[in-house]
mmCIF file of C-alpha atoms and ligand atoms in Angstrom:
data_model
loop_
_atom_site.group_PDB
_atom_site.id
_atom_site.type_symbol
_atom_site.label_atom_id
_atom_site.label_comp_id
_atom_site.label_asym_id
_atom_site.label_seq_id
_atom_site.Cartn_x
_atom_site.Cartn_y
_atom_site.Cartn_z
ATOM 1 C CA MET Y 694 119.776 67.109 66.978
ATOM 2 C CA GLU Y 695 118.478 62.901 66.298
ATOM 3 C CA LEU Y 696 115.635 61.900 69.163
ATOM 4 C CA ARG Y 697 116.940 58.277 70.336
ATOM 5 C CA THR Y 698 114.218 55.806 70.956
ATOM 6 C CA PHE Y 699 113.792 52.612 72.899
ATOM 7 C CA GLY Y 700 115.984 50.133 72.474
ATOM 8 C CA ASP Y 701 118.667 52.505 72.396
ATOM 9 C CA PRO Y 702 121.910 51.877 75.117
ATOM 10 C CA VAL Y 703 122.077 55.272 76.346
ATOM 11 C CA LEU Y 704 118.976 55.517 77.559
ATOM 12 C CA ARG Y 705 119.269 53.249 80.002
ATOM 13 C CA ARG Y 706 122.670 54.342 81.421
ATOM 14 C CA LYS Y 707 122.769 56.085 84.797
ATOM 15 C CA ALA Y 708 123.699 59.875 84.174
ATOM 16 C CA GLU Y 709 126.389 61.337 85.087
ATOM 17 C CA PRO Y 710 127.101 64.608 87.130
ATOM 18 C CA VAL Y 711 127.697 67.155 85.561
ATOM 19 C CA GLU Y 712 131.240 69.575 87.214
ATOM 20 C CA THR Y 713 131.264 72.748 85.180
ATOM 21 C CA ILE Y 714 128.769 74.369 84.082
ATOM 22 C CA ASN Y 715 130.641 75.987 81.014
ATOM 23 C CA GLU Y 716 128.888 77.512 76.758
ATOM 24 C CA ASP Y 717 129.352 73.120 76.357
ATOM 25 C CA ILE Y 718 126.920 72.336 79.092
ATOM 26 C CA ARG Y 719 124.555 76.383 79.068
ATOM 27 C CA GLU Y 720 124.428 75.036 74.538
ATOM 28 C CA ILE Y 721 123.362 71.171 75.249
ATOM 29 C CA CYS Y 722 120.829 72.828 77.122
ATOM 30 C CA ARG Y 723 119.930 75.321 74.299
ATOM 31 C CA LEU Y 724 119.622 71.976 72.092
ATOM 32 C CA MET Y 725 118.062 69.915 75.156
ATOM 33 C CA VAL Y 726 115.061 73.066 74.345
ATOM 34 C CA GLU Y 727 115.162 72.940 70.596
ATOM 35 C CA VAL Y 728 114.468 69.386 70.613
ATOM 36 C CA MET Y 729 111.859 69.392 73.427
ATOM 37 C CA LEU Y 730 109.631 71.772 71.512
ATOM 38 C CA ARG Y 731 110.237 70.370 68.124
ATOM 39 C CA GLU Y 732 108.671 67.064 69.213
ATOM 40 C CA ASN Y 733 105.905 69.067 71.248
ATOM 41 C CA GLY Y 734 107.396 67.532 74.704
ATOM 42 C CA VAL Y 735 106.315 68.175 78.413
ATOM 43 C CA GLY Y 736 109.935 67.593 79.034
ATOM 44 C CA LEU Y 737 113.482 65.701 77.753
ATOM 45 C CA ALA Y 738 116.790 64.706 79.913
ATOM 46 C CA ALA Y 739 120.018 64.844 77.512
ATOM 47 C CA PRO Y 740 120.236 60.941 77.448
ATOM 48 C CA GLN Y 741 117.216 61.544 74.987
ATOM 49 C CA ILE Y 742 119.371 63.338 72.615
ATOM 50 C CA GLY Y 743 122.747 60.802 73.990
ATOM 51 C CA ILE Y 744 124.074 62.124 75.975
ATOM 52 C CA PRO Y 745 124.713 60.790 79.691
ATOM 53 C CA LEU Y 746 124.494 64.279 82.119
ATOM 54 C CA GLN Y 747 122.071 64.484 84.651
ATOM 55 C CA ILE Y 748 120.137 67.099 83.084
ATOM 56 C CA PHE Y 749 116.021 67.958 81.933
ATOM 57 C CA VAL Y 750 114.415 70.965 81.088
ATOM 58 C CA LEU Y 751 110.690 70.731 81.471
ATOM 59 C CA ASP Y 752 108.190 73.317 80.000
ATOM 60 C CA ALA Y 753 105.601 74.104 82.094
ATOM 61 C CA ASN Y 754 102.854 76.857 81.699
ATOM 62 C CA ASP Y 755 105.242 77.961 79.433
ATOM 63 C CA GLU Y 756 108.047 78.785 81.773
ATOM 64 C CA PHE Y 757 110.849 77.091 80.248
ATOM 65 C CA HIS Y 758 112.794 75.224 83.247
ATOM 66 C CA VAL Y 759 116.539 73.761 83.129
ATOM 67 C CA VAL Y 760 117.583 71.818 86.386
ATOM 68 C CA ILE Y 761 121.388 70.084 85.846
ATOM 69 C CA ASN Y 762 122.531 67.896 88.529
ATOM 70 C CA PRO Y 763 118.218 67.394 89.819
ATOM 71 C CA GLU Y 764 117.783 65.533 93.113
ATOM 72 C CA LEU Y 765 114.263 64.034 94.083
ATOM 73 C CA VAL Y 766 113.743 65.652 97.339
ATOM 74 C CA GLU Y 767 110.489 65.316 98.240
ATOM 75 C CA ARG Y 768 107.419 63.440 96.499
ATOM 76 C CA SER Y 769 103.318 63.016 97.956
ATOM 77 C CA GLU Y 770 102.444 59.835 98.841
ATOM 78 C CA ASP Y 771 99.216 60.840 97.406
ATOM 79 C CA VAL Y 772 99.330 59.148 93.536
ATOM 80 C CA GLU Y 773 97.040 59.751 90.556
ATOM 81 C CA GLU Y 774 96.794 57.016 87.591
ATOM 82 C CA THR Y 775 97.283 59.235 84.414
ATOM 83 C CA GLN Y 776 98.226 58.590 80.101
ATOM 84 C CA GLU Y 777 101.777 58.697 80.023
ATOM 85 C CA GLY Y 778 103.915 58.915 77.183
ATOM 86 C CA CYS Y 779 107.135 59.355 76.386
ATOM 87 C CA LEU Y 780 109.325 60.121 73.490
ATOM 88 C CA SER Y 781 111.796 58.421 73.225
ATOM 89 C CA VAL Y 782 108.868 55.553 73.086
ATOM 90 C CA PRO Y 783 106.524 57.308 70.182
ATOM 91 C CA GLY Y 784 102.741 56.605 69.660
ATOM 92 C CA VAL Y 785 102.259 54.598 72.516
ATOM 93 C CA SER Y 786 100.944 55.439 76.096
ATOM 94 C CA ALA Y 787 99.990 53.790 79.197
ATOM 95 C CA PRO Y 788 98.874 54.741 82.557
ATOM 96 C CA VAL Y 789 101.362 55.613 84.813
ATOM 97 C CA ALA Y 790 100.411 56.031 88.586
ATOM 98 C CA ARG Y 791 102.847 58.826 89.778
ATOM 99 C CA SER Y 792 103.122 60.914 93.054
ATOM 100 C CA THR Y 793 100.881 63.892 92.846
ATOM 101 C CA ARG Y 794 103.166 66.333 94.210
ATOM 102 C CA ALA Y 795 106.813 66.491 93.742
ATOM 103 C CA VAL Y 796 110.210 68.682 94.358
ATOM 104 C CA VAL Y 797 113.408 68.990 93.154
ATOM 105 C CA GLU Y 798 116.338 70.560 94.191
ATOM 106 C CA GLY Y 799 119.264 71.217 91.495
ATOM 107 C CA LEU Y 800 121.133 73.879 89.665
ATOM 108 C CA ASN Y 801 120.382 76.716 86.626
ATOM 109 C CA LEU Y 802 122.008 77.549 83.521
ATOM 110 C CA GLU Y 803 124.086 79.930 86.127
ATOM 111 C CA GLY Y 804 124.665 77.611 88.585
ATOM 112 C CA GLN Y 805 122.853 78.887 91.193
ATOM 113 C CA ARG Y 806 121.316 76.262 93.634
ATOM 114 C CA ILE Y 807 117.407 76.064 91.997
ATOM 115 C CA ARG Y 808 113.932 74.786 94.089
ATOM 116 C CA LEU Y 809 111.478 73.668 91.433
ATOM 117 C CA GLU Y 810 107.460 72.235 93.122
ATOM 118 C CA GLY Y 811 105.721 70.633 90.857
ATOM 119 C CA GLU Y 812 101.935 69.289 91.485
ATOM 120 C CA GLY Y 813 99.946 67.554 88.535
ATOM 121 C CA LEU Y 814 101.409 68.280 85.083
ATOM 122 C CA LEU Y 815 104.046 69.710 86.790
ATOM 123 C CA ALA Y 816 105.207 67.134 89.320
ATOM 124 C CA ARG Y 817 104.501 63.970 86.840
ATOM 125 C CA ALA Y 818 106.564 66.185 84.449
ATOM 126 C CA ILE Y 819 109.679 65.913 86.846
ATOM 127 C CA GLN Y 820 109.424 62.039 88.175
ATOM 128 C CA HIS Y 821 109.290 61.356 84.401
ATOM 129 C CA GLU Y 822 112.179 63.423 84.032
ATOM 130 C CA ILE Y 823 114.424 62.027 87.025
ATOM 131 C CA ASP Y 824 113.602 58.418 86.250
ATOM 132 C CA HIS Y 825 115.730 59.066 82.452
ATOM 133 C CA LEU Y 826 118.684 60.096 84.577
ATOM 134 C CA ASN Y 827 118.564 56.953 86.048
ATOM 135 C CA GLY Y 828 118.166 54.507 83.479
ATOM 136 C CA ARG Y 829 114.492 54.221 83.472
ATOM 137 C CA LEU Y 830 111.256 54.130 81.328
ATOM 138 C CA PHE Y 831 107.820 54.995 81.575
ATOM 139 C CA LEU Y 832 107.543 51.417 80.481
ATOM 140 C CA ASP Y 833 109.426 50.099 83.713
ATOM 141 C CA GLN Y 834 106.431 50.549 85.738
ATOM 142 C CA LEU Y 835 104.095 48.936 84.184
ATOM 143 C CA SER Y 836 102.990 45.296 84.682
ATOM 144 C CA MET Y 837 105.053 42.311 83.284
ATOM 145 C CA ALA Y 838 102.418 41.281 81.365
ATOM 146 C CA ARG Y 839 101.157 45.501 79.905
ATOM 147 C CA ARG Y 840 104.861 46.088 79.558
ATOM 148 C CA GLN Y 841 105.505 43.310 76.780
ATOM 149 C CA SER Y 842 101.976 44.729 75.322
ATOM 150 C CA LEU Y 843 103.430 47.937 74.924
ATOM 151 C CA ILE Y 844 106.173 47.177 73.480
ATOM 152 C CA LYS Y 845 104.519 44.888 70.664
ATOM 153 C CA GLU Y 846 102.508 47.660 69.976
ATOM 154 C CA TYR Y 847 105.589 50.022 70.160
ATOM 155 C CA GLN Y 848 107.280 48.113 67.184
ATOM 156 C CA ARG Y 849 104.225 47.339 65.557
ATOM 157 C CA SER Y 850 103.325 50.888 64.980
ATOM 158 C CA LYS Y 851 107.791 51.388 64.210
ATOM 159 C CA ARG Y 852 106.766 48.692 61.524
ATOM 160 C CA GLU Y 853 104.082 50.608 59.918
ATOM 161 C CA ASP Y 854 106.192 53.993 60.024
ATOM 162 C CA SER Y 855 108.760 52.235 57.652
ATOM 163 C CA ALA Y 856 106.941 50.384 55.633
HETATM 164 ZN ZN1 LIG S 1154 110.506 60.185 78.329
#
């Protein structure tokens, strides 16, 4: 399963809600966990493997979370600026301000309503993955100048990789 990277239009689409949690959806979730582990990611959203559906997976404290049709229901006013990167923009990172606490609600693989509360890294990951499902990347949180320079750095490192 190929990881989609910066420039791929699927990363800029708003993901569609999942209507029925069936065997296909469960298979997608399995693949997502597989790719997340392979790439050593903290989280992964379905568009990152080319599937424009509202699903994300997280690996927090050695526990996997699958959240289908997630909704951010709470976010602290307290923010923290920490270095952040993304599997879809490999090789670059930048400080991004995020709420220190975030709560998401959605469905699990059995279709049951779940609520996931996160602080610190988990809160950051929740907000990062929700952004993916809205077609947003962490780069969008940066100032225009910073974003431009990071994109240049990314393109340079990509050229070196393929050279
Ligand atoms: Zn990402």
